[in-house]
XYZ file of C-alpha atoms in Angstrom:
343
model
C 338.802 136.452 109.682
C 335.236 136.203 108.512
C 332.321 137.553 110.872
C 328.851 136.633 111.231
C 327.722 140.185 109.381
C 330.091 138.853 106.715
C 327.716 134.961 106.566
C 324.625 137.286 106.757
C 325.427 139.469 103.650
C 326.567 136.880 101.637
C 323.700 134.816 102.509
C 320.999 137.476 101.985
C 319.854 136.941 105.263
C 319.904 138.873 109.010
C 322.377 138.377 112.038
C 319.580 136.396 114.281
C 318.930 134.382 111.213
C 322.375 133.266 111.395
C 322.851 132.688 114.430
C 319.303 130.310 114.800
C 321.156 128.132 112.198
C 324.790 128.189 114.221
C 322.726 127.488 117.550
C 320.061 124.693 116.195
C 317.206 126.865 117.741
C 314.541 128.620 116.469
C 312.792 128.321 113.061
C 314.514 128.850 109.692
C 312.843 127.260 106.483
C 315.055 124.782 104.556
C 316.237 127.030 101.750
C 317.419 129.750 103.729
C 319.035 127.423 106.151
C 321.359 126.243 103.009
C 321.943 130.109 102.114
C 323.310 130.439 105.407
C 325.245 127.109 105.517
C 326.637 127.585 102.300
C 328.134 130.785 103.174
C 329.771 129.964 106.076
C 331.569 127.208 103.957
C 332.687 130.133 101.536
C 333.712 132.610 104.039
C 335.186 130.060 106.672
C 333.204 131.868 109.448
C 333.946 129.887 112.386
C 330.710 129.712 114.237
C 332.110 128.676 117.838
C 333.861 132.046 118.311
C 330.768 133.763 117.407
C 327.881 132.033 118.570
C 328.690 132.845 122.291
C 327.832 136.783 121.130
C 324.933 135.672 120.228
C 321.305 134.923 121.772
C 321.236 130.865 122.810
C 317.463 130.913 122.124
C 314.273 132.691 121.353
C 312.250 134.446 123.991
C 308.885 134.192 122.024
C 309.185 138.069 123.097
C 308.848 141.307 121.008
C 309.374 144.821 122.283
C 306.453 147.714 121.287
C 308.215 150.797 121.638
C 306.054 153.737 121.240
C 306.332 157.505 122.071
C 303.728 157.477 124.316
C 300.011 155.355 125.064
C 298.134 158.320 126.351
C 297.899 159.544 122.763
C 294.785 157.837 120.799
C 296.746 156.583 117.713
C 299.513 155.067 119.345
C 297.054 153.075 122.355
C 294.671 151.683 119.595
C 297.639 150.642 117.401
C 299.451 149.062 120.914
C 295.933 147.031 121.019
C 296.282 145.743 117.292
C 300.002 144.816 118.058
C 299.626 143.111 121.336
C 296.463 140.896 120.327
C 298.056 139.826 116.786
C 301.460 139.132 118.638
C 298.950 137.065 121.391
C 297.381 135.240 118.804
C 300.913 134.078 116.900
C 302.333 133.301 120.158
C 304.363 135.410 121.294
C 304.328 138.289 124.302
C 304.464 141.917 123.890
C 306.880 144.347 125.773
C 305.184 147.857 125.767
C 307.519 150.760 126.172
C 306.575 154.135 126.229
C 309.594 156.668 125.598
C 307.198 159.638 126.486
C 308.593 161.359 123.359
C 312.063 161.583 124.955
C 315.099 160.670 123.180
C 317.397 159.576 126.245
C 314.240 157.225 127.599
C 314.474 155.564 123.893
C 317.879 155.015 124.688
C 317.406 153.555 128.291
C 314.894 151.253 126.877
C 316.960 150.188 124.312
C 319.344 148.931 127.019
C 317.456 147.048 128.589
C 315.926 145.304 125.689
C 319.355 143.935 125.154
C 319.410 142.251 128.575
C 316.203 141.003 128.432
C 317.094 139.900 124.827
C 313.711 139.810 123.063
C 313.274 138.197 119.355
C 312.240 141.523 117.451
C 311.653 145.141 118.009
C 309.108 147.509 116.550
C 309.441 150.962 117.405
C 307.817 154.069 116.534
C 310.553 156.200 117.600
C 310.958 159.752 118.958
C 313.531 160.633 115.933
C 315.363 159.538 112.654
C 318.149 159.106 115.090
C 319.440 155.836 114.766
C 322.274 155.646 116.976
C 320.539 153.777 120.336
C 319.156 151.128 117.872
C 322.099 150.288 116.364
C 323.236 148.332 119.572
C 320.393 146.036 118.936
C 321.489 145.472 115.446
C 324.545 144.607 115.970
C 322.941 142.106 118.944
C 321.319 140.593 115.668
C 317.638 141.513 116.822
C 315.024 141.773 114.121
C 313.718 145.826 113.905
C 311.018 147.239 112.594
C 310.143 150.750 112.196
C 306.295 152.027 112.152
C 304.691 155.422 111.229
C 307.848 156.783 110.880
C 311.658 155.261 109.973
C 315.365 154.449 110.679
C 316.819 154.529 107.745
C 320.678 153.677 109.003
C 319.225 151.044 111.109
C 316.778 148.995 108.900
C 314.890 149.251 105.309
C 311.794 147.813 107.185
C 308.939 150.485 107.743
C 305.259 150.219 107.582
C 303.649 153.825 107.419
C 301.149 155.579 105.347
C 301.959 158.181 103.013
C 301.378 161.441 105.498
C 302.299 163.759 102.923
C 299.495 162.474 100.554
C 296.875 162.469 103.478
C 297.255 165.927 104.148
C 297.203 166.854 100.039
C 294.180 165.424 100.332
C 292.733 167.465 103.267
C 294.056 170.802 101.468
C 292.811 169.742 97.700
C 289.042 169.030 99.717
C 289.001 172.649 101.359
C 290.387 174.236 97.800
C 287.780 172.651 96.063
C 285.060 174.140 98.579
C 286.964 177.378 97.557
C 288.957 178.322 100.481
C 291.947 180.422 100.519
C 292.770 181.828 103.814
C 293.764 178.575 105.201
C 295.468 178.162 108.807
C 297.510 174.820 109.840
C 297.581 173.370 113.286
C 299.310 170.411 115.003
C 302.077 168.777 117.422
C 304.404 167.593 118.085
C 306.916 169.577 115.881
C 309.830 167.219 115.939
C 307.494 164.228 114.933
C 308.004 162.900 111.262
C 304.465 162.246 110.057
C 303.940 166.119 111.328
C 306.753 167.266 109.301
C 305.528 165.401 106.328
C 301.903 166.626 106.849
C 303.005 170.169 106.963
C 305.096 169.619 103.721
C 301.782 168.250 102.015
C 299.825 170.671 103.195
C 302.295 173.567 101.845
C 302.532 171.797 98.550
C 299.085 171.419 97.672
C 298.413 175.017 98.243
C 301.466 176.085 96.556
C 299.574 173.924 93.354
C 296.851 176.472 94.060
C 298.811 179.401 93.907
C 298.287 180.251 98.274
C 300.582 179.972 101.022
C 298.653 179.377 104.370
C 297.454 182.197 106.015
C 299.079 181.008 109.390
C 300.855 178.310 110.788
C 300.737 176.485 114.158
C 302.940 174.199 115.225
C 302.883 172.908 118.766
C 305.671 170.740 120.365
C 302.999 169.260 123.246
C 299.735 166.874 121.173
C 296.773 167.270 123.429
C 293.602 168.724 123.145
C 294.472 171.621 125.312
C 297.280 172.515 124.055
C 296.333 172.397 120.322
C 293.022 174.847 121.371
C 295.490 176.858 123.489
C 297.558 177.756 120.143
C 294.661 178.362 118.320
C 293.748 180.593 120.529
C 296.740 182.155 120.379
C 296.527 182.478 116.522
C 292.819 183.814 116.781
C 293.696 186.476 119.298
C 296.892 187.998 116.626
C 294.128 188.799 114.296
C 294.021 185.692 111.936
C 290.767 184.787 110.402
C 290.841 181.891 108.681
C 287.714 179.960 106.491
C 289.487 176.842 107.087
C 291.713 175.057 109.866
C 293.737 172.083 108.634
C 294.646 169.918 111.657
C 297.358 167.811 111.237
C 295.892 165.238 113.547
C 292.208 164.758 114.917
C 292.937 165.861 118.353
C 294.076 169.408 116.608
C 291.421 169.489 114.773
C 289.248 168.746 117.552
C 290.930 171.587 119.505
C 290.532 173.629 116.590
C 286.870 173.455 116.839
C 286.558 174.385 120.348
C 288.597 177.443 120.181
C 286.659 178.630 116.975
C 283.410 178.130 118.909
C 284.841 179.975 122.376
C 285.368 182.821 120.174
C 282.180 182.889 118.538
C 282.811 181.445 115.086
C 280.355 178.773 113.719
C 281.853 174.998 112.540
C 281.329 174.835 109.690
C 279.220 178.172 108.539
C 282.039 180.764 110.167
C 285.145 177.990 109.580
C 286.169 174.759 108.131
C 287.954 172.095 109.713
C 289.497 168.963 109.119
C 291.702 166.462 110.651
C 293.708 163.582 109.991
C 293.877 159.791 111.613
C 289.712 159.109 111.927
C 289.831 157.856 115.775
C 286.630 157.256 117.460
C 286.497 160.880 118.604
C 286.536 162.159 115.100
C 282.738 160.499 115.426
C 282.133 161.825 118.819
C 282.631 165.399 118.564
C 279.234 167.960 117.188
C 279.675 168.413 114.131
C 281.141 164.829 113.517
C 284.923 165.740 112.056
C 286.153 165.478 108.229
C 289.446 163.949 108.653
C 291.726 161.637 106.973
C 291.359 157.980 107.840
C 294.724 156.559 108.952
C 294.475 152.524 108.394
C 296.204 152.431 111.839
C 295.438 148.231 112.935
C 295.951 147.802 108.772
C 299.592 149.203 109.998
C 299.608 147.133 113.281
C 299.138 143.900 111.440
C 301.291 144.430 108.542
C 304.366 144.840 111.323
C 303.732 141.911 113.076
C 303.797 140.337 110.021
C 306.689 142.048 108.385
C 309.050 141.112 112.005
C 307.847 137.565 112.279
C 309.134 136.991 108.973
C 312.244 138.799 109.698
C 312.805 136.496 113.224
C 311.960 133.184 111.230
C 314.632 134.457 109.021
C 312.417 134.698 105.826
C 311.687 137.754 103.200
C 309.088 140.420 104.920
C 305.761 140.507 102.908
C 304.231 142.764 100.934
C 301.095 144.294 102.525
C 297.792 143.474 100.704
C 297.241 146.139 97.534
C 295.633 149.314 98.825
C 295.499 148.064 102.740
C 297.639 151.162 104.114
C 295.725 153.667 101.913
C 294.484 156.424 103.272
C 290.864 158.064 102.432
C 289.117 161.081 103.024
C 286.001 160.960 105.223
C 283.587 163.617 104.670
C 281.402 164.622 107.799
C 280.219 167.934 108.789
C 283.056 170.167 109.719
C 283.582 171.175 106.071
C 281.405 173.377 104.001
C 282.129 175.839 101.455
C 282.852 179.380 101.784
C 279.723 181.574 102.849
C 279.568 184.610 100.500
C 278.008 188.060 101.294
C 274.828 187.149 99.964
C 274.527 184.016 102.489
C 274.424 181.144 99.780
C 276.697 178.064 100.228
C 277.140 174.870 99.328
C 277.382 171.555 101.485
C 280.449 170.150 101.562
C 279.950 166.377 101.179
């Protein structure tokens, strides 16, 4: 007997989409309405036997799953999310999973009672099994920063492995070579594909990094604590790449409690460009992270998805990243004292 997953293949569409047009509720344009009714002719879905599965009506709800708000990024993009949601008419659910995998799953649990319209998640891992359950309830995902690939094609990030070639390729050009890396948290994606960035642009340049620190706990203290630690087994680097701006910012103040110079003695950059990239002396060289660009463009992307249409494209060049030049970054010093600015 033919199943609803069976209509919503055929028809090109999703499982909510579906079941709006079994239950009369909920918006679905025309055309995709007759996708959906034509293939429940062809398969002979009965809807009756399904449609009690399924979600009666829309919540005007979405879920905002993130891995935690007391980190910058993910608090400014909760803002973007919750005002754009606001303003479309619908109410954000804000979940914080504190970067545990069993809280993901809890939540995820009681999304399903409380049956939302759509989920976006940044989630803890690439582990998709907790989200499956609210695919197979039919409920809209999408993934941002990061991805679930078994779970849904739909995931608005920037290219983190780019970023970070672009941090390394700015240092090599100001002719460092002893360059250390520094970040958290180590299971986190965009961290993973920072460091792989990172490695491969100075691979291009014929280096490997002259250290590596990789935290599993993203806070200022704990990112000055390791490079403390690195500082203390002897490594001097001319540059620090931080994976993120709070590393980077820790970076700096470890450099400066053990009397090194920012940027004369050492380089540093970071990556995201919050507000305390512009608020720390010198003012940081980082990577700008279009993170409400990303906000907005998943908002849109789910909407879509719950009125049962195609996602859109995001604007060219609105989740590029850029490099932002400030005054952490100079070039090497040589013996004889000369340098050269690096802006």
């Amino acid at each position: 007997m033919a199943g609803i997953r069976d209509v919503a293949r055929l028809s090109g569409t999703s499982i909510a989409t579906v079941s709006r047009v079994i239950n009369n509720s909920g918006y679905v344009s025309a055309g995709v309405r007759k996708k959906v009714e034509a293939a429940i002719q062809e398969t002979g879905f009965q809807p009756n036997a399904g449609a009690r599965l399924i979600r009666m009506q829309e919540s005007r709800m979405v879920a905002l799953m993130l891995p935690a708000l007391d980190v910058h990024f993910f608090g400014i993009l909760a803002h973007e999310i919750e005002q754009e949601l606001f303003a479309r008419g619908y109410t954000a659910m804000i979940c914080s999973t504190a970067e545990n995998p069993e809280s993901e799953a809890r939540y995820v649990a009681a999304l399903l009672s409380q049956k939302v319209d759509g989920v976006l998640v940044v989630s803890v891992t690439e582990d998709s099994h907790a989200f499956q359950r609210l695919q197979d309830a039919g409920i809209p995902i999408v993934a941002i920063d990061r991805q679930l690939p078994d779970v849904t094609p739909h995931a608005v990030k920037a290219d983190h492995r780019q970023g970070m070639r672009m941090a390394a390729e700015h240092l090599l050009a100001l002719d460092h070579r002893e360059i250390a890396i520094l970040g958290a948290p180590g299971h986190s994606w965009p961290i993973q594909e920072r460091l792989e960035g990172a490695r491969e642009a100075l691979a291009t340049a014929g280096i490997a990094p002259l250290c590596i620190g990789i935290g599993e706990t993203h806070s200022f203290e704990a990112c000055r604590d390791l490079m403390l630690s690195l500082f203390d087994q002897g490594h001097r680097p001319t540059a620090i790449l931080g994976m993120t701006d709070i590393a980077a910012i820790g970076a700096i103040h470890a450099a400066r409690q053990r009397g090194l110079r920012v940027p004369e003695d050492v380089s540093v950059t970071g990556f995201d460009d919050l507000p305390a990239a512009r608020y720390v002396v010198p003012q940081l060289t980082t990577v700008a992270q279009p993170v409400r660009a990303i906000g907005r463009q998943a908002v849109n992307e789910l909407l879509a998805l719950i009125a049962g249409e195609a996602p859109p494209a995001p604007l060219p060049g609105a989740l590029g990243l850029r490099m932002v030049l400030r005054g952490t970054t100079g070039a090497v010093v040589r013996r004889s004292g000369s340098s050269t600015p690096g802006r």
